[in-house]
């Protein structure tokens, strides 16, 4: 039997094909097969300077001295940062650095421990 995708809205497995769209009888959601492929492509993969995939909660090390904008402080090379949070935007990592506080970093300036 042909495998139909589950509903992206309510995750019901009782979907059916209605010509060019898929329909969920439980929540009445309709979608195309192309829309499902687009949703899978939207997942952003964050990689460090070496190409290792990063995840929320990882620990990383800074690989370059970084000036802190608006202050005379510097994040020194080799600084360890624990429990990172990945975010969308210009800077990909939201973290807390001991002695400096809350900060955002770019993934190209860190490597995973």
Coordinates of N, CA and C in Angstrom, one line a residue, residues 10-89:
X10 N -1.7 18.3 12.9 CA -2.1 17.6 14.1 C -1.5 16.2 14.2
X11 N -0.6 15.9 13.2 CA 0.2 14.6 13.2 C -0.7 13.4 13.1
X12 N -1.9 13.5 12.5 CA -2.8 12.4 12.3 C -2.3 11.5 11.2
X13 N -2.4 10.2 11.3 CA -1.9 9.3 10.3 C -3.0 9.0 9.3
X14 N -4.3 9.5 9.5 CA -5.4 9.1 8.7 C -5.6 10.2 7.6
X15 N -4.6 10.4 6.8 CA -4.7 11.4 5.7 C -5.1 10.7 4.4
X16 N -5.6 11.5 3.5 CA -5.9 10.9 2.2 C -5.5 11.9 1.1
X17 N -5.3 11.4 -0.1 CA -4.9 12.1 -1.3 C -6.2 12.6 -2.0
X18 N -6.3 13.9 -2.3 CA -7.5 14.4 -3.0 C -7.0 15.1 -4.3
X19 N -6.5 14.4 -5.2 CA -6.0 15.0 -6.4 C -4.6 15.5 -6.2
X20 N -4.5 16.9 -6.2 CA -3.2 17.5 -6.0 C -2.8 17.9 -4.6
X21 N -3.7 17.6 -3.6 CA -3.5 18.0 -2.2 C -3.7 16.8 -1.3
X22 N -3.1 16.8 -0.2 CA -3.4 15.9 0.9 C -4.4 16.5 1.9
X23 N -5.3 15.7 2.4 CA -6.3 16.2 3.3 C -6.3 15.4 4.6
X24 N -6.4 16.1 5.8 CA -6.6 15.4 7.1 C -8.0 15.5 7.5
X25 N -8.7 14.3 7.7 CA -10.1 14.3 8.0 C -10.3 14.7 9.5
X26 N -9.3 14.7 10.3 CA -9.5 15.0 11.7 C -9.5 16.5 12.0
X27 N -8.6 17.3 11.3 CA -8.5 18.7 11.6 C -8.8 19.6 10.3
X28 N -9.1 18.9 9.2 CA -9.5 19.5 7.9 C -8.4 20.3 7.3
X29 N -7.1 20.0 7.7 CA -6.0 20.7 7.1 C -5.7 20.2 5.7
X30 N -5.4 21.1 4.7 CA -5.0 20.6 3.4 C -3.7 21.2 3.1
X31 N -2.8 20.4 2.4 CA -1.5 20.8 2.0 C -1.0 20.0 0.8
X32 N -0.1 20.6 0.1 CA 0.5 19.9 -1.1 C 1.8 19.2 -0.7
X33 N 2.2 18.3 -1.5 CA 3.4 17.5 -1.2 C 4.6 18.4 -1.3
X34 N 4.5 19.5 -2.1 CA 5.6 20.5 -2.2 C 5.8 21.2 -0.9
X35 N 4.7 21.6 -0.2 CA 4.7 22.3 1.0 C 5.5 21.5 2.1
X36 N 5.3 20.2 2.1 CA 5.9 19.3 3.1 C 7.4 19.3 2.8
X37 N 7.8 19.3 1.6 CA 9.3 19.3 1.2 C 9.9 20.6 1.6
X38 N 9.1 21.7 1.5 CA 9.6 23.1 1.8 C 9.9 23.2 3.3
X39 N 9.0 22.6 4.1 CA 9.1 22.6 5.6 C 10.3 21.9 6.0
X40 N 10.7 20.8 5.4 CA 11.9 20.0 5.8 C 13.1 20.8 5.4
X41 N 13.1 21.6 4.4 CA 14.3 22.4 4.0 C 14.5 23.6 4.9
X42 N 13.5 24.0 5.6 CA 13.6 25.2 6.5 C 14.4 25.0 7.7
X43 N 14.7 23.7 8.1 CA 15.5 23.5 9.3 C 16.9 23.9 9.1
X44 N 17.4 24.8 9.9 CA 18.7 25.4 9.7 C 19.7 24.5 10.5
X45 N 20.8 24.2 9.9 CA 21.9 23.4 10.6 C 23.0 24.4 10.9
X46 N 23.4 24.4 12.2 CA 24.4 25.3 12.7 C 25.7 24.5 12.8
X47 N 26.8 25.0 12.2 CA 28.1 24.3 12.3 C 29.1 25.2 12.8
X48 N 30.1 24.6 13.5 CA 31.2 25.4 14.1 C 32.3 25.7 13.0
X49 N 33.4 26.2 13.4 CA 34.5 26.6 12.5 C 35.0 25.3 11.8
X50 N 35.0 24.2 12.4 CA 35.5 22.9 11.9 C 34.4 22.1 11.1
X51 N 33.2 22.6 11.0 CA 32.1 21.9 10.3 C 31.3 20.9 11.2
X52 N 31.6 20.9 12.5 CA 30.8 20.0 13.4 C 29.5 20.6 13.7
X53 N 28.4 19.8 13.6 CA 27.1 20.3 13.9 C 26.9 20.6 15.3
X54 N 26.3 21.8 15.6 CA 26.1 22.3 17.0 C 24.6 22.1 17.3
X55 N 24.4 21.8 18.6 CA 23.0 21.7 19.2 C 22.9 22.5 20.4
X56 N 21.6 22.8 20.8 CA 21.4 23.5 22.1 C 22.0 22.7 23.2
X57 N 22.6 23.4 24.1 CA 23.2 22.8 25.3 C 24.6 22.3 25.1
X58 N 25.2 22.4 23.9 CA 26.6 22.1 23.7 C 27.6 23.0 24.4
X59 N 28.8 22.6 24.6 CA 29.9 23.4 25.1 C 30.8 23.7 24.0
X60 N 31.3 24.9 23.9 CA 32.2 25.3 22.8 C 33.3 26.1 23.3
X61 N 34.4 26.3 22.5 CA 35.5 27.1 22.8 C 35.7 28.2 21.8
X62 N 36.0 29.4 22.2 CA 36.3 30.5 21.3 C 37.6 30.3 20.7
X63 N 37.7 30.5 19.3 CA 39.0 30.2 18.6 C 39.7 31.5 18.2
X64 N 39.2 32.6 18.6 CA 39.8 33.9 18.2 C 39.5 35.0 19.3
X65 N 40.4 35.9 19.6 CA 40.1 37.0 20.5 C 39.0 37.8 19.8
X66 N 37.9 38.1 20.6 CA 36.8 38.8 20.1 C 36.6 40.1 20.9
X67 N 36.5 41.2 20.3 CA 36.2 42.5 21.0 C 34.7 42.5 21.3
X68 N 34.4 43.0 22.5 CA 33.0 43.1 22.9 C 32.6 44.5 22.5
X69 N 31.6 44.6 21.7 CA 31.1 45.9 21.1 C 30.6 46.8 22.3
X70 N 31.1 48.0 22.3 CA 30.6 49.0 23.3 C 31.4 49.0 24.6
X71 N 32.4 48.1 24.7 CA 33.2 48.1 25.9 C 34.7 47.9 25.5
X72 N 35.5 47.9 26.5 CA 36.9 47.7 26.2 C 37.3 46.2 26.5
X73 N 36.3 45.4 26.8 CA 36.5 44.0 27.2 C 36.8 43.2 25.9
X74 N 37.5 42.0 26.1 CA 37.8 41.1 25.1 C 37.5 39.7 25.5
X75 N 36.8 38.9 24.7 CA 36.7 37.5 24.9 C 37.9 36.8 24.4
X76 N 38.7 36.2 25.3 CA 40.0 35.7 24.9 C 39.9 34.3 24.2
X77 N 40.8 34.1 23.3 CA 40.9 32.8 22.6 C 41.0 31.7 23.7
X78 N 40.3 30.6 23.5 CA 40.3 29.5 24.4 C 39.3 29.6 25.5
X79 N 38.5 30.6 25.6 CA 37.4 30.7 26.5 C 36.4 29.7 26.3
X80 N 36.0 28.9 27.4 CA 35.0 27.9 27.2 C 33.6 28.4 27.6
X81 N 32.7 28.1 26.7 CA 31.3 28.5 26.9 C 30.4 27.3 27.0
X82 N 29.7 27.1 28.1 CA 28.8 26.0 28.3 C 27.4 26.3 28.0
X83 N 26.6 25.3 27.7 CA 25.2 25.4 27.6 C 24.7 26.5 26.6
X84 N 25.1 26.4 25.4 CA 24.8 27.4 24.4 C 23.3 27.2 23.9
X85 N 22.7 28.3 23.4 CA 21.4 28.3 22.8 C 21.5 28.8 21.4
X86 N 21.0 28.0 20.4 CA 21.1 28.4 19.0 C 19.9 29.3 18.7
X87 N 20.2 30.4 18.0 CA 19.1 31.4 17.6 C 19.3 31.7 16.2
X88 N 18.2 32.3 15.6 CA 18.2 32.9 14.3 C 18.7 34.3 14.3
X89 N 19.4 34.8 13.3 CA 19.8 36.2 13.3 C 21.3 36.3 12.8

